[in-house]
mmCIF file of C-alpha atoms in Angstrom:
data_model
loop_
_atom_site.group_PDB
_atom_site.id
_atom_site.type_symbol
_atom_site.label_atom_id
_atom_site.label_comp_id
_atom_site.label_asym_id
_atom_site.label_seq_id
_atom_site.Cartn_x
_atom_site.Cartn_y
_atom_site.Cartn_z
ATOM 1 C CA MET Q 110 96.480 -22.041 42.991
ATOM 2 C CA SER Q 111 96.332 -25.541 44.822
ATOM 3 C CA THR Q 112 97.344 -28.299 43.149
ATOM 4 C CA VAL Q 113 95.997 -32.586 43.459
ATOM 5 C CA ASN Q 114 98.208 -34.682 44.166
ATOM 6 C CA ASP Q 115 97.299 -38.205 42.190
ATOM 7 C CA THR Q 116 95.843 -40.400 45.261
ATOM 8 C CA ALA Q 117 93.301 -37.205 44.939
ATOM 9 C CA ALA Q 118 92.625 -38.021 41.399
ATOM 10 C CA GLY Q 119 92.383 -40.980 41.692
ATOM 11 C CA ASP Q 120 90.375 -41.101 44.525
ATOM 12 C CA LEU Q 121 87.758 -38.764 42.007
ATOM 13 C CA GLY Q 122 83.924 -40.043 41.221
ATOM 14 C CA ARG Q 123 84.448 -42.533 44.508
ATOM 15 C CA GLU Q 124 80.811 -41.261 46.120
ATOM 16 C CA ASP Q 125 80.123 -41.332 42.486
ATOM 17 C CA LEU Q 126 80.569 -44.152 41.871
ATOM 18 C CA GLN Q 127 79.261 -46.357 44.732
ATOM 19 C CA LEU Q 128 76.134 -43.961 44.298
ATOM 20 C CA VAL Q 129 76.097 -45.855 40.787
ATOM 21 C CA ALA Q 130 76.655 -48.645 42.054
ATOM 22 C CA GLU Q 131 73.386 -48.453 43.418
ATOM 23 C CA GLY Q 132 72.523 -47.603 40.739
ATOM 24 C CA ASP Q 133 72.001 -43.378 40.576
ATOM 25 C CA LYS Q 134 71.996 -42.683 37.420
ATOM 26 C CA ARG Q 135 73.363 -38.656 38.209
ATOM 27 C CA ALA Q 136 75.780 -39.966 40.085
ATOM 28 C CA PHE Q 137 77.012 -41.899 36.637
ATOM 29 C CA ALA Q 138 76.334 -38.626 34.746
ATOM 30 C CA ARG Q 139 78.450 -37.071 36.598
ATOM 31 C CA LEU Q 140 81.268 -40.251 36.814
ATOM 32 C CA TYR Q 141 80.765 -39.866 33.543
ATOM 33 C CA ASP Q 142 81.878 -35.820 33.540
ATOM 34 C CA ALA Q 143 84.555 -36.832 34.311
ATOM 35 C CA TRP Q 144 86.168 -39.361 32.891
ATOM 36 C CA ALA Q 145 84.839 -39.713 29.413
ATOM 37 C CA PRO Q 146 87.289 -37.189 28.766
ATOM 38 C CA THR Q 147 90.089 -39.006 29.978
ATOM 39 C CA LEU Q 148 89.322 -42.467 29.261
ATOM 40 C CA PHE Q 149 88.535 -41.142 25.671
ATOM 41 C CA ALA Q 150 91.987 -39.927 25.098
ATOM 42 C CA LEU Q 151 93.703 -43.443 26.799
ATOM 43 C CA ILE Q 152 91.196 -44.907 24.619
ATOM 44 C CA SER Q 153 92.481 -43.044 21.366
ATOM 45 C CA CYS Q 154 95.864 -44.016 21.814
ATOM 46 C CA VAL Q 155 95.174 -48.016 21.728
ATOM 47 C CA LEU Q 156 92.510 -47.159 18.413
ATOM 48 C CA LYS Q 157 94.459 -44.201 15.955
ATOM 49 C CA ASP Q 158 90.717 -44.948 15.274
ATOM 50 C CA ARG Q 159 87.953 -41.980 16.452
ATOM 51 C CA ALA Q 160 84.737 -43.641 15.452
ATOM 52 C CA GLN Q 161 85.738 -46.566 17.403
ATOM 53 C CA ALA Q 162 87.125 -45.071 20.831
ATOM 54 C CA GLU Q 163 84.123 -43.777 20.952
ATOM 55 C CA GLU Q 164 82.390 -47.453 20.796
ATOM 56 C CA VAL Q 165 85.018 -48.359 22.880
ATOM 57 C CA LEU Q 166 84.343 -45.600 25.733
ATOM 58 C CA GLN Q 167 81.137 -46.244 25.696
ATOM 59 C CA ASP Q 168 81.295 -50.057 25.895
ATOM 60 C CA THR Q 169 83.419 -49.111 28.791
ATOM 61 C CA PHE Q 170 81.100 -47.003 31.076
ATOM 62 C CA LEU Q 171 78.289 -49.483 30.279
ATOM 63 C CA HIS Q 172 81.003 -52.323 31.776
ATOM 64 C CA VAL Q 173 81.083 -49.057 34.797
ATOM 65 C CA TRP Q 174 77.428 -48.436 34.506
ATOM 66 C CA ARG Q 175 76.982 -53.339 35.000
ATOM 67 C CA ARG Q 176 79.755 -54.078 37.525
ATOM 68 C CA ALA Q 177 80.250 -50.517 39.338
ATOM 69 C CA PRO Q 178 79.370 -53.016 42.601
ATOM 70 C CA SER Q 179 82.593 -55.025 42.152
ATOM 71 C CA TYR Q 180 84.993 -52.562 41.874
ATOM 72 C CA ASP Q 181 86.936 -52.261 45.463
ATOM 73 C CA PRO Q 182 88.026 -49.439 46.782
ATOM 74 C CA GLY Q 183 90.819 -51.466 48.700
ATOM 75 C CA ARG Q 184 92.212 -52.761 45.627
ATOM 76 C CA GLY Q 185 92.881 -49.688 43.828
ATOM 77 C CA SER Q 186 91.883 -45.948 42.685
ATOM 78 C CA VAL Q 187 88.815 -45.528 41.003
ATOM 79 C CA ARG Q 188 91.320 -43.782 38.187
ATOM 80 C CA ALA Q 189 93.104 -47.291 38.551
ATOM 81 C CA TRP Q 190 90.253 -49.069 37.826
ATOM 82 C CA LEU Q 191 88.242 -47.032 35.391
ATOM 83 C CA THR Q 192 91.707 -46.893 33.332
ATOM 84 C CA THR Q 193 91.386 -50.732 33.555
ATOM 85 C CA ILE Q 194 88.930 -51.106 31.743
ATOM 86 C CA ALA Q 195 88.820 -49.127 29.563
ATOM 87 C CA ARG Q 196 93.108 -49.982 28.622
ATOM 88 C CA ARG Q 197 91.940 -53.896 28.208
ATOM 89 C CA ARG Q 198 88.198 -52.908 26.036
ATOM 90 C CA ALA Q 199 90.671 -51.079 23.249
ATOM 91 C CA ILE Q 200 92.528 -53.669 23.349
ATOM 92 C CA ASP Q 201 90.211 -56.231 22.968
ATOM 93 C CA ARG Q 202 88.889 -53.842 19.837
ATOM 94 C CA VAL Q 203 92.361 -54.072 18.010
ATOM 95 C CA ARG Q 204 93.211 -58.267 18.569
ATOM 96 C CA SER Q 205 88.993 -58.994 17.025
ATOM 97 C CA ALA Q 206 89.892 -56.494 14.607
ATOM 98 C CA GLN Q 207 93.825 -58.644 13.722
ATOM 99 C CA ALA Q 208 91.237 -61.587 14.202
ATOM 100 C CA ALA Q 209 88.968 -61.032 11.600
ATOM 101 C CA ARG Q 210 92.343 -59.648 9.100
ATOM 102 C CA ASP Q 211 93.923 -63.125 9.724
ATOM 103 C CA ARG Q 212 90.148 -64.905 8.720
ATOM 104 C CA GLU Q 213 89.890 -63.342 6.023
ATOM 105 C CA LEU Q 214 93.496 -63.546 4.486
ATOM 106 C CA ALA Q 215 92.840 -67.291 5.841
ATOM 107 C CA SER Q 216 89.179 -67.457 3.875
ATOM 108 C CA PRO Q 217 89.116 -70.142 0.683
ATOM 109 C CA PRO Q 218 89.058 -68.339 -2.500
ATOM 110 C CA ASP Q 219 85.833 -66.763 -3.535
ATOM 111 C CA VAL Q 220 84.183 -69.406 -4.358
ATOM 112 C CA ASP Q 221 80.610 -69.766 -6.040
ATOM 113 C CA TRP Q 222 78.547 -70.368 -2.805
ATOM 114 C CA ASP Q 223 75.018 -71.413 -5.344
ATOM 115 C CA GLN Q 224 76.592 -73.299 -8.195
ATOM 116 C CA THR Q 225 78.250 -75.092 -5.508
ATOM 117 C CA ALA Q 226 74.759 -75.761 -3.435
ATOM 118 C CA GLU Q 227 73.339 -76.325 -7.289
ATOM 119 C CA GLU Q 228 76.038 -79.252 -8.036
ATOM 120 C CA ALA Q 229 75.379 -80.900 -4.423
ATOM 121 C CA GLU Q 230 71.595 -80.944 -5.417
ATOM 122 C CA SER Q 231 71.683 -81.905 -8.772
ATOM 123 C CA ARG Q 232 74.536 -85.057 -7.487
ATOM 124 C CA ILE Q 233 72.334 -86.639 -5.132
ATOM 125 C CA ALA Q 234 70.560 -88.588 -7.224
ATOM 126 C CA GLY Q 235 74.365 -90.548 -8.063
ATOM 127 C CA GLY Q 236 75.265 -90.698 -4.185
ATOM 128 C CA ASP Q 237 78.269 -88.078 -5.366
ATOM 129 C CA VAL Q 238 76.705 -85.416 -1.906
ATOM 130 C CA ARG Q 239 76.353 -88.109 -0.131
ATOM 131 C CA ARG Q 240 79.803 -90.071 -0.340
ATOM 132 C CA ALA Q 241 81.624 -86.326 0.364
ATOM 133 C CA LEU Q 242 79.519 -85.353 3.383
ATOM 134 C CA GLY Q 243 80.479 -89.017 5.051
ATOM 135 C CA SER Q 244 83.700 -86.657 3.962
ATOM 136 C CA LEU Q 245 83.680 -84.079 5.600
ATOM 137 C CA GLY Q 246 84.215 -84.582 9.994
ATOM 138 C CA GLU Q 247 82.144 -82.279 12.664
ATOM 139 C CA PRO Q 248 80.162 -80.136 13.359
ATOM 140 C CA GLN Q 249 80.913 -79.237 9.325
ATOM 141 C CA LYS Q 250 78.848 -82.060 8.130
ATOM 142 C CA THR Q 251 76.288 -81.538 10.730
ATOM 143 C CA VAL Q 252 75.648 -77.801 9.897
ATOM 144 C CA ILE Q 253 75.602 -78.975 6.039
ATOM 145 C CA LEU Q 254 72.432 -81.886 6.769
ATOM 146 C CA LEU Q 255 70.469 -78.889 8.540
ATOM 147 C CA SER Q 256 71.064 -75.928 6.147
ATOM 148 C CA TYR Q 257 70.633 -77.437 3.143
ATOM 149 C CA PHE Q 258 68.449 -80.576 3.875
ATOM 150 C CA GLY Q 259 67.116 -79.538 7.036
ATOM 151 C CA GLY Q 260 66.310 -75.819 5.218
ATOM 152 C CA LEU Q 261 67.548 -73.944 9.040
ATOM 153 C CA SER Q 262 68.142 -70.810 8.855
ATOM 154 C CA HIS Q 263 71.812 -69.789 10.197
ATOM 155 C CA SER Q 264 70.068 -68.856 13.039
ATOM 156 C CA ARG Q 265 67.946 -71.536 13.754
ATOM 157 C CA ILE Q 266 70.398 -73.883 13.420
ATOM 158 C CA ALA Q 267 73.372 -71.433 16.046
ATOM 159 C CA ASP Q 268 70.540 -72.287 17.375
ATOM 160 C CA ALA Q 269 70.567 -76.141 17.181
ATOM 161 C CA THR Q 270 74.233 -76.725 17.561
ATOM 162 C CA GLY Q 271 74.748 -74.076 20.242
ATOM 163 C CA LEU Q 272 76.960 -72.820 17.873
ATOM 164 C CA PRO Q 273 77.618 -69.190 17.352
ATOM 165 C CA LEU Q 274 76.041 -67.846 14.963
ATOM 166 C CA GLY Q 275 79.371 -66.162 13.284
ATOM 167 C CA THR Q 276 81.478 -69.864 13.536
ATOM 168 C CA VAL Q 277 77.581 -71.991 12.276
ATOM 169 C CA LYS Q 278 78.468 -68.986 9.302
ATOM 170 C CA SER Q 279 81.663 -69.993 8.760
ATOM 171 C CA THR Q 280 82.041 -73.648 8.667
ATOM 172 C CA ILE Q 281 78.943 -73.581 5.992
ATOM 173 C CA ARG Q 282 81.529 -72.067 3.347
ATOM 174 C CA GLN Q 283 84.759 -73.885 5.231
ATOM 175 C CA ALA Q 284 82.412 -76.764 4.557
ATOM 176 C CA LEU Q 285 81.049 -76.176 1.291
ATOM 177 C CA ALA Q 286 85.021 -74.913 -0.443
ATOM 178 C CA ARG Q 287 85.724 -78.205 0.837
ATOM 179 C CA LEU Q 288 82.567 -80.219 -0.574
ATOM 180 C CA ARG Q 289 82.730 -78.476 -3.240
ATOM 181 C CA THR Q 290 86.551 -80.033 -4.023
ATOM 182 C CA ILE Q 291 85.360 -83.443 -3.154
ATOM 183 C CA LEU Q 292 82.605 -83.128 -5.954
ATOM 184 C CA GLU Q 293 85.345 -81.434 -8.710
ATOM 185 C CA GLU Q 294 88.034 -84.624 -8.118
ATOM 186 C CA ARG Q 295 85.574 -87.808 -9.241
#
């Protein structure tokens, strides 16, 4: 029975990876078949959630397909390159989930947004809203003006301001909470 040393195992798929860099789909399938179980095990150890591990594995191989031309055998083995990509993607997923939990904990308490908007509209004649808007900083003031007075959707606001869609949504939510506080104090 022969054994494969670490160097040979690490180079498993080097030819296929070079062909993937040229767009060869069959070589990609061979590379996937050879490395998916190992990478899935690594990702699963980091994530502890099968569904997320499957998503990260898919994301890893999508990255491999797109970035295969950047693989440099002089910098390390195929094994090192693939496991580094998989590990980084898994860690990014953990960090993203933690950041989402942190944002959720830091978000203001549930506010009846419809009621806040109705109150804002009813006070326009008295000028309270204009004064309250004046106390908002950027980009809160701009996204509120574009949304409630310009009638733009969140995605159109993102396009107009260059802000990510999630940032637009959270900024509007925070601005409405701040407006409500300001208006209740008056």
